[in-house]
Short mmCIF file of N, CA and C in Angstrom, two decimals:
data_model
loop_
_atom_site.label_atom_id
_atom_site.label_comp_id
_atom_site.label_asym_id
_atom_site.label_seq_id
_atom_site.Cartn_x
_atom_site.Cartn_y
_atom_site.Cartn_z
N MET K 14 4.79 17.63 -3.07
CA MET K 14 4.31 16.44 -2.39
C MET K 14 3.45 15.62 -3.34
N GLN K 15 3.66 14.32 -3.33
CA GLN K 15 2.86 13.42 -4.16
C GLN K 15 1.48 13.25 -3.52
N THR K 16 0.45 13.42 -4.34
CA THR K 16 -0.89 13.18 -3.82
C THR K 16 -1.33 11.77 -4.19
N ARG K 17 -2.25 11.26 -3.42
CA ARG K 17 -2.70 9.87 -3.58
C ARG K 17 -4.21 9.79 -3.46
N LYS K 18 -4.72 8.65 -3.87
CA LYS K 18 -6.07 8.26 -3.51
C LYS K 18 -5.95 7.52 -2.19
N VAL K 19 -6.70 7.95 -1.21
CA VAL K 19 -6.65 7.35 0.12
C VAL K 19 -8.04 6.82 0.46
N ALA K 20 -8.13 5.57 0.85
CA ALA K 20 -9.40 4.97 1.26
C ALA K 20 -9.40 4.79 2.76
N ILE K 21 -10.46 5.28 3.41
CA ILE K 21 -10.58 5.16 4.86
C ILE K 21 -11.65 4.12 5.17
N LEU K 22 -11.29 3.14 5.99
CA LEU K 22 -12.23 2.11 6.44
C LEU K 22 -12.20 2.06 7.96
N SER K 23 -13.37 2.15 8.57
CA SER K 23 -13.48 2.04 10.03
C SER K 23 -13.86 0.62 10.41
N VAL K 24 -13.16 0.08 11.41
CA VAL K 24 -13.48 -1.23 11.95
C VAL K 24 -13.63 -1.05 13.47
N PRO K 25 -14.82 -0.66 13.92
CA PRO K 25 -15.03 -0.34 15.34
C PRO K 25 -15.16 -1.60 16.21
N MET K 26 -14.07 -2.29 16.37
CA MET K 26 -14.04 -3.60 17.02
C MET K 26 -13.54 -3.48 18.45
N ASP K 27 -14.28 -4.09 19.38
CA ASP K 27 -13.76 -4.24 20.73
C ASP K 27 -14.03 -5.63 21.28
N LEU K 28 -14.25 -6.58 20.38
CA LEU K 28 -14.57 -7.94 20.79
C LEU K 28 -13.34 -8.78 21.13
N GLY K 29 -12.17 -8.34 20.73
CA GLY K 29 -10.96 -9.14 20.90
C GLY K 29 -10.22 -8.91 22.19
N GLN K 30 -10.77 -8.12 23.07
CA GLN K 30 -10.11 -7.86 24.34
C GLN K 30 -11.16 -7.57 25.40
N GLY K 31 -10.76 -7.45 26.63
CA GLY K 31 -11.70 -7.39 27.73
C GLY K 31 -12.21 -6.02 28.13
N ARG K 32 -11.71 -4.96 27.52
CA ARG K 32 -12.14 -3.62 27.92
C ARG K 32 -13.02 -3.00 26.84
N ARG K 33 -14.08 -2.36 27.26
CA ARG K 33 -14.98 -1.70 26.32
C ARG K 33 -14.44 -0.31 26.02
N GLY K 34 -14.79 0.20 24.85
CA GLY K 34 -14.46 1.58 24.52
C GLY K 34 -13.57 1.77 23.32
N VAL K 35 -12.73 0.78 23.01
CA VAL K 35 -11.82 0.97 21.89
C VAL K 35 -12.56 0.99 20.55
N ASP K 36 -13.80 0.53 20.56
CA ASP K 36 -14.60 0.60 19.34
C ASP K 36 -14.94 2.04 18.96
N MET K 37 -14.74 2.96 19.88
CA MET K 37 -15.03 4.37 19.60
C MET K 37 -13.88 5.09 18.89
N GLY K 38 -12.75 4.42 18.75
CA GLY K 38 -11.59 5.02 18.10
C GLY K 38 -11.86 5.57 16.71
N PRO K 39 -12.46 4.77 15.81
CA PRO K 39 -12.70 5.28 14.46
C PRO K 39 -13.56 6.54 14.42
N SER K 40 -14.62 6.57 15.23
CA SER K 40 -15.48 7.77 15.20
C SER K 40 -14.75 8.97 15.78
N ALA K 41 -13.92 8.75 16.79
CA ALA K 41 -13.15 9.87 17.36
C ALA K 41 -12.17 10.44 16.34
N ILE K 42 -11.52 9.56 15.59
CA ILE K 42 -10.57 10.03 14.57
C ILE K 42 -11.30 10.74 13.45
N ARG K 43 -12.44 10.21 13.06
CA ARG K 43 -13.23 10.87 12.01
C ARG K 43 -13.75 12.23 12.50
N CYS K 44 -14.17 12.30 13.76
CA CYS K 44 -14.62 13.59 14.32
C CYS K 44 -13.49 14.61 14.34
N GLY K 45 -12.27 14.13 14.36
CA GLY K 45 -11.09 15.00 14.31
C GLY K 45 -10.80 15.49 12.89
N ARG K 46 -11.72 15.25 11.98
CA ARG K 46 -11.67 15.76 10.60
C ARG K 46 -10.54 15.14 9.77
N LEU K 47 -10.33 13.85 9.93
CA LEU K 47 -9.30 13.16 9.15
C LEU K 47 -9.49 13.37 7.65
N GLU K 48 -10.69 13.13 7.17
CA GLU K 48 -10.94 13.24 5.73
C GLU K 48 -10.66 14.65 5.23
N GLU K 49 -11.13 15.64 5.95
CA GLU K 49 -10.91 17.04 5.58
C GLU K 49 -9.41 17.37 5.55
N ARG K 50 -8.68 16.87 6.51
CA ARG K 50 -7.24 17.15 6.58
C ARG K 50 -6.47 16.48 5.44
N LEU K 51 -6.88 15.27 5.09
CA LEU K 51 -6.23 14.59 3.96
C LEU K 51 -6.53 15.32 2.65
N GLU K 52 -7.76 15.78 2.49
CA GLU K 52 -8.13 16.53 1.29
C GLU K 52 -7.37 17.85 1.21
N ALA K 53 -7.15 18.49 2.35
CA ALA K 53 -6.39 19.75 2.38
C ALA K 53 -4.95 19.54 1.92
N LEU K 54 -4.45 18.32 2.07
CA LEU K 54 -3.11 17.99 1.59
C LEU K 54 -3.11 17.62 0.11
N GLY K 55 -4.28 17.65 -0.51
CA GLY K 55 -4.39 17.36 -1.93
C GLY K 55 -4.74 15.93 -2.28
N HIS K 56 -5.01 15.11 -1.28
CA HIS K 56 -5.35 13.71 -1.53
C HIS K 56 -6.83 13.57 -1.89
N GLU K 57 -7.12 12.60 -2.73
CA GLU K 57 -8.50 12.23 -3.02
C GLU K 57 -8.90 11.16 -2.01
N VAL K 58 -9.97 11.40 -1.26
CA VAL K 58 -10.36 10.49 -0.19
C VAL K 58 -11.60 9.70 -0.58
N LEU K 59 -11.49 8.40 -0.44
CA LEU K 59 -12.62 7.50 -0.66
C LEU K 59 -13.05 6.99 0.71
N ASP K 60 -14.29 7.23 1.07
CA ASP K 60 -14.79 6.78 2.37
C ASP K 60 -15.46 5.43 2.19
N LEU K 61 -14.85 4.39 2.72
CA LEU K 61 -15.40 3.04 2.62
C LEU K 61 -16.41 2.73 3.72
N GLY K 62 -16.69 3.72 4.56
CA GLY K 62 -17.66 3.50 5.64
C GLY K 62 -17.06 2.68 6.76
N HIS K 63 -17.92 1.86 7.35
CA HIS K 63 -17.45 1.05 8.47
C HIS K 63 -17.91 -0.40 8.32
N VAL K 64 -17.15 -1.26 8.92
CA VAL K 64 -17.49 -2.68 8.99
C VAL K 64 -18.50 -2.84 10.12
N ASN K 65 -19.50 -3.66 9.88
CA ASN K 65 -20.50 -3.92 10.91
C ASN K 65 -19.92 -4.85 11.97
N VAL K 66 -19.82 -4.33 13.18
CA VAL K 66 -19.33 -5.12 14.32
C VAL K 66 -20.42 -5.08 15.39
N PRO K 67 -20.96 -6.23 15.78
CA PRO K 67 -22.02 -6.22 16.79
C PRO K 67 -21.48 -5.86 18.17
N ASP K 68 -22.35 -5.31 18.99
CA ASP K 68 -22.00 -5.07 20.39
C ASP K 68 -21.93 -6.43 21.09
N PRO K 69 -21.03 -6.59 22.05
CA PRO K 69 -20.92 -7.88 22.74
C PRO K 69 -22.24 -8.34 23.35
N GLU K 70 -23.03 -7.40 23.84
CA GLU K 70 -24.30 -7.75 24.47
C GLU K 70 -25.28 -8.37 23.48
N GLU K 71 -25.14 -8.05 22.21
CA GLU K 71 -26.03 -8.59 21.18
C GLU K 71 -25.73 -10.04 20.85
N LEU K 72 -24.56 -10.52 21.21
CA LEU K 72 -24.11 -11.83 20.76
C LEU K 72 -24.59 -12.99 21.63
N GLY K 73 -24.97 -12.70 22.86
CA GLY K 73 -25.50 -13.75 23.72
C GLY K 73 -24.48 -14.79 24.15
N VAL K 74 -23.20 -14.43 24.13
CA VAL K 74 -22.15 -15.33 24.61
C VAL K 74 -21.27 -14.57 25.58
N GLU K 75 -20.55 -15.31 26.39
CA GLU K 75 -19.62 -14.70 27.33
C GLU K 75 -18.23 -14.69 26.73
N SER K 76 -17.47 -13.63 27.01
CA SER K 76 -16.06 -13.64 26.62
C SER K 76 -15.34 -14.62 27.53
N THR K 77 -14.26 -15.20 27.04
CA THR K 77 -13.51 -16.16 27.84
C THR K 77 -12.04 -15.82 27.81
N GLY K 78 -11.31 -16.32 28.76
CA GLY K 78 -9.87 -16.10 28.80
C GLY K 78 -9.53 -14.79 29.46
N PRO K 79 -8.25 -14.59 29.78
CA PRO K 79 -7.82 -13.40 30.52
C PRO K 79 -8.05 -12.11 29.76
N GLY K 80 -7.95 -12.12 28.44
CA GLY K 80 -8.16 -10.91 27.66
C GLY K 80 -9.55 -10.81 27.10
N GLY K 81 -10.39 -11.79 27.38
CA GLY K 81 -11.72 -11.82 26.78
C GLY K 81 -11.63 -12.19 25.32
N GLY K 82 -12.71 -12.11 24.64
CA GLY K 82 -12.70 -12.24 23.19
C GLY K 82 -12.93 -13.60 22.61
N MET K 83 -12.47 -14.68 23.23
CA MET K 83 -12.58 -16.00 22.59
C MET K 83 -14.03 -16.40 22.37
N GLY K 84 -14.92 -15.98 23.22
CA GLY K 84 -16.34 -16.27 23.03
C GLY K 84 -16.92 -15.54 21.83
N PHE K 85 -16.21 -14.55 21.35
CA PHE K 85 -16.68 -13.74 20.22
C PHE K 85 -15.95 -14.06 18.93
N LEU K 86 -15.27 -15.20 18.90
CA LEU K 86 -14.41 -15.53 17.77
C LEU K 86 -15.14 -15.50 16.43
N GLU K 87 -16.35 -16.03 16.37
CA GLU K 87 -17.09 -16.06 15.10
C GLU K 87 -17.44 -14.64 14.64
N ALA K 88 -17.86 -13.78 15.55
CA ALA K 88 -18.18 -12.39 15.18
C ALA K 88 -16.92 -11.65 14.74
N ILE K 89 -15.79 -11.92 15.38
CA ILE K 89 -14.52 -11.31 14.98
C ILE K 89 -14.15 -11.76 13.58
N ARG K 90 -14.27 -13.07 13.32
CA ARG K 90 -13.95 -13.60 11.99
C ARG K 90 -14.84 -12.97 10.92
N THR K 91 -16.12 -12.84 11.20
CA THR K 91 -17.04 -12.25 10.23
C THR K 91 -16.67 -10.80 9.93
N ALA K 92 -16.40 -10.02 10.96
CA ALA K 92 -16.03 -8.61 10.76
C ALA K 92 -14.70 -8.49 10.01
N CYS K 93 -13.73 -9.33 10.36
CA CYS K 93 -12.43 -9.28 9.68
C CYS K 93 -12.54 -9.71 8.23
N THR K 94 -13.41 -10.66 7.94
CA THR K 94 -13.64 -11.08 6.56
C THR K 94 -14.24 -9.93 5.76
N GLU K 95 -15.20 -9.22 6.34
CA GLU K 95 -15.79 -8.06 5.66
C GLU K 95 -14.74 -6.99 5.39
N ALA K 96 -13.90 -6.72 6.38
CA ALA K 96 -12.84 -5.72 6.20
C ALA K 96 -11.89 -6.15 5.08
N ALA K 97 -11.46 -7.40 5.10
CA ALA K 97 -10.54 -7.90 4.08
C ALA K 97 -11.14 -7.78 2.69
N GLU K 98 -12.42 -8.12 2.55
CA GLU K 98 -13.07 -8.05 1.24
C GLU K 98 -13.12 -6.62 0.72
N LYS K 99 -13.43 -5.67 1.60
CA LYS K 99 -13.47 -4.26 1.17
C LYS K 99 -12.08 -3.79 0.73
N LEU K 100 -11.06 -4.21 1.44
CA LEU K 100 -9.70 -3.78 1.11
C LEU K 100 -9.17 -4.48 -0.14
N LEU K 101 -9.49 -5.75 -0.29
CA LEU K 101 -9.05 -6.48 -1.48
C LEU K 101 -9.68 -5.92 -2.76
N ALA K 102 -10.83 -5.28 -2.63
CA ALA K 102 -11.52 -4.71 -3.80
C ALA K 102 -10.88 -3.41 -4.28
N LEU K 103 -9.98 -2.83 -3.49
CA LEU K 103 -9.33 -1.57 -3.87
C LEU K 103 -8.29 -1.82 -4.95
N SER K 104 -8.15 -0.88 -5.84
CA SER K 104 -7.08 -0.98 -6.83
C SER K 104 -5.75 -0.64 -6.16
N ASP K 105 -4.66 -1.05 -6.79
CA ASP K 105 -3.34 -0.87 -6.20
C ASP K 105 -2.91 0.58 -6.06
N ASP K 106 -3.58 1.50 -6.77
CA ASP K 106 -3.19 2.91 -6.65
C ASP K 106 -3.88 3.61 -5.49
N VAL K 107 -4.65 2.87 -4.70
CA VAL K 107 -5.35 3.45 -3.54
C VAL K 107 -4.62 3.03 -2.27
N PHE K 108 -4.31 4.03 -1.43
CA PHE K 108 -3.62 3.80 -0.16
C PHE K 108 -4.67 3.60 0.93
N PRO K 109 -4.73 2.41 1.55
CA PRO K 109 -5.75 2.16 2.57
C PRO K 109 -5.33 2.65 3.95
N VAL K 110 -6.28 3.26 4.65
CA VAL K 110 -6.11 3.65 6.05
C VAL K 110 -7.23 2.97 6.81
N ILE K 111 -6.87 2.10 7.74
CA ILE K 111 -7.85 1.33 8.50
C ILE K 111 -7.85 1.85 9.93
N LEU K 112 -9.02 2.24 10.40
CA LEU K 112 -9.17 2.79 11.75
C LEU K 112 -9.85 1.75 12.64
N GLY K 113 -9.23 1.42 13.75
CA GLY K 113 -9.83 0.46 14.68
C GLY K 113 -9.92 1.09 16.04
N GLY K 114 -10.36 0.42 16.84
CA GLY K 114 -10.68 -0.90 17.19
C GLY K 114 -9.49 -1.58 17.84
N ASP K 115 -9.79 -2.75 18.36
CA ASP K 115 -8.74 -3.52 19.04
C ASP K 115 -7.85 -4.27 18.05
N HIS K 116 -6.86 -4.94 18.59
CA HIS K 116 -5.83 -5.61 17.80
C HIS K 116 -6.36 -6.72 16.91
N SER K 117 -7.55 -7.22 17.18
CA SER K 117 -8.06 -8.32 16.37
C SER K 117 -8.36 -7.90 14.93
N ILE K 118 -8.44 -6.60 14.66
CA ILE K 118 -8.69 -6.16 13.28
C ILE K 118 -7.51 -6.46 12.37
N SER K 119 -6.37 -6.81 12.96
CA SER K 119 -5.20 -7.10 12.12
C SER K 119 -5.45 -8.26 11.17
N MET K 120 -6.27 -9.21 11.56
CA MET K 120 -6.56 -10.34 10.67
C MET K 120 -7.20 -9.87 9.37
N GLY K 121 -8.12 -8.93 9.46
CA GLY K 121 -8.78 -8.43 8.27
C GLY K 121 -7.96 -7.39 7.53
N SER K 122 -7.31 -6.51 8.28
CA SER K 122 -6.57 -5.43 7.61
C SER K 122 -5.33 -5.95 6.90
N VAL K 123 -4.57 -6.81 7.52
CA VAL K 123 -3.36 -7.34 6.87
C VAL K 123 -3.74 -8.26 5.71
N THR K 124 -4.74 -9.10 5.90
CA THR K 124 -5.21 -9.94 4.80
C THR K 124 -5.66 -9.08 3.62
N GLY K 125 -6.35 -7.99 3.92
CA GLY K 125 -6.89 -7.13 2.88
C GLY K 125 -5.86 -6.42 2.03
N VAL K 126 -4.67 -6.23 2.55
CA VAL K 126 -3.63 -5.55 1.77
C VAL K 126 -2.53 -6.52 1.32
N SER K 127 -2.65 -7.78 1.66
CA SER K 127 -1.57 -8.73 1.42
C SER K 127 -1.29 -9.03 -0.05
N ARG K 128 -2.23 -8.80 -0.94
CA ARG K 128 -2.00 -9.10 -2.35
C ARG K 128 -1.17 -8.02 -3.04
N ARG K 129 -0.99 -6.91 -2.38
CA ARG K 129 -0.20 -5.83 -2.97
C ARG K 129 1.26 -6.24 -3.07
N GLU K 130 1.92 -5.71 -4.08
CA GLU K 130 3.33 -6.06 -4.30
C GLU K 130 4.19 -5.68 -3.10
N ARG K 131 3.99 -4.47 -2.61
CA ARG K 131 4.75 -3.99 -1.45
C ARG K 131 3.76 -3.64 -0.36
N THR K 132 3.90 -4.28 0.76
CA THR K 132 2.99 -4.04 1.87
C THR K 132 3.78 -3.64 3.10
N GLY K 133 3.33 -2.59 3.73
CA GLY K 133 3.90 -2.17 5.00
C GLY K 133 2.75 -1.91 5.96
N VAL K 134 3.00 -2.08 7.22
CA VAL K 134 1.97 -1.86 8.23
C VAL K 134 2.54 -0.92 9.28
N VAL K 135 1.82 0.15 9.54
CA VAL K 135 2.14 1.04 10.66
C VAL K 135 1.00 0.87 11.65
N TRP K 136 1.32 0.36 12.82
CA TRP K 136 0.31 0.03 13.82
C TRP K 136 0.47 1.00 14.98
N VAL K 137 -0.51 1.85 15.18
CA VAL K 137 -0.48 2.82 16.27
C VAL K 137 -1.60 2.45 17.22
N ASP K 138 -1.25 2.20 18.48
CA ASP K 138 -2.28 1.85 19.44
C ASP K 138 -2.13 2.69 20.70
N ALA K 139 -2.81 2.27 21.74
CA ALA K 139 -2.92 3.09 22.94
C ALA K 139 -1.67 3.15 23.79
N HIS K 140 -0.72 2.30 23.53
CA HIS K 140 0.49 2.29 24.36
C HIS K 140 1.72 2.29 23.46
N GLY K 141 2.67 3.13 23.80
CA GLY K 141 3.84 3.34 22.95
C GLY K 141 4.93 2.31 23.14
N ASP K 142 4.65 1.06 22.82
CA ASP K 142 5.69 0.04 22.98
C ASP K 142 6.54 -0.13 21.73
N PHE K 143 6.03 0.22 20.57
CA PHE K 143 6.77 0.20 19.31
C PHE K 143 7.59 -1.07 19.11
N ASN K 144 6.93 -2.20 19.18
CA ASN K 144 7.59 -3.49 18.97
C ASN K 144 7.84 -3.73 17.49
N THR K 145 8.94 -4.37 17.18
CA THR K 145 9.23 -4.79 15.82
C THR K 145 8.85 -6.26 15.70
N PRO K 146 8.00 -6.59 14.70
CA PRO K 146 7.58 -7.99 14.59
C PRO K 146 8.74 -8.91 14.24
#
């Protein structure tokens, strides 16, 4: 098996939708010993930490629209920019794994890997719809 350098970045975002709780995804996956399991497979793991995402209550604005989130657009943009910058700083020999959060992290995660020659995205979320873009 080919071993790789793997970088893990957590983006605990729940500002892009109306339900609370999805921000706990990254910590739950990390508590499941993701880093340890990757190392057991022989991979070198770089922990990029987490992107700072404020709690909705800290922002002093109301979410708007049926899915919520539009009132938090600036905070979402800021968090996605931070994620993209961390990912863009990685060398091409590092395989990024981004743990989220709601679907709004796609702006930062896809932007962050877009300069790579070959880019693929595997998106796993709470419902098994497996849509092809």
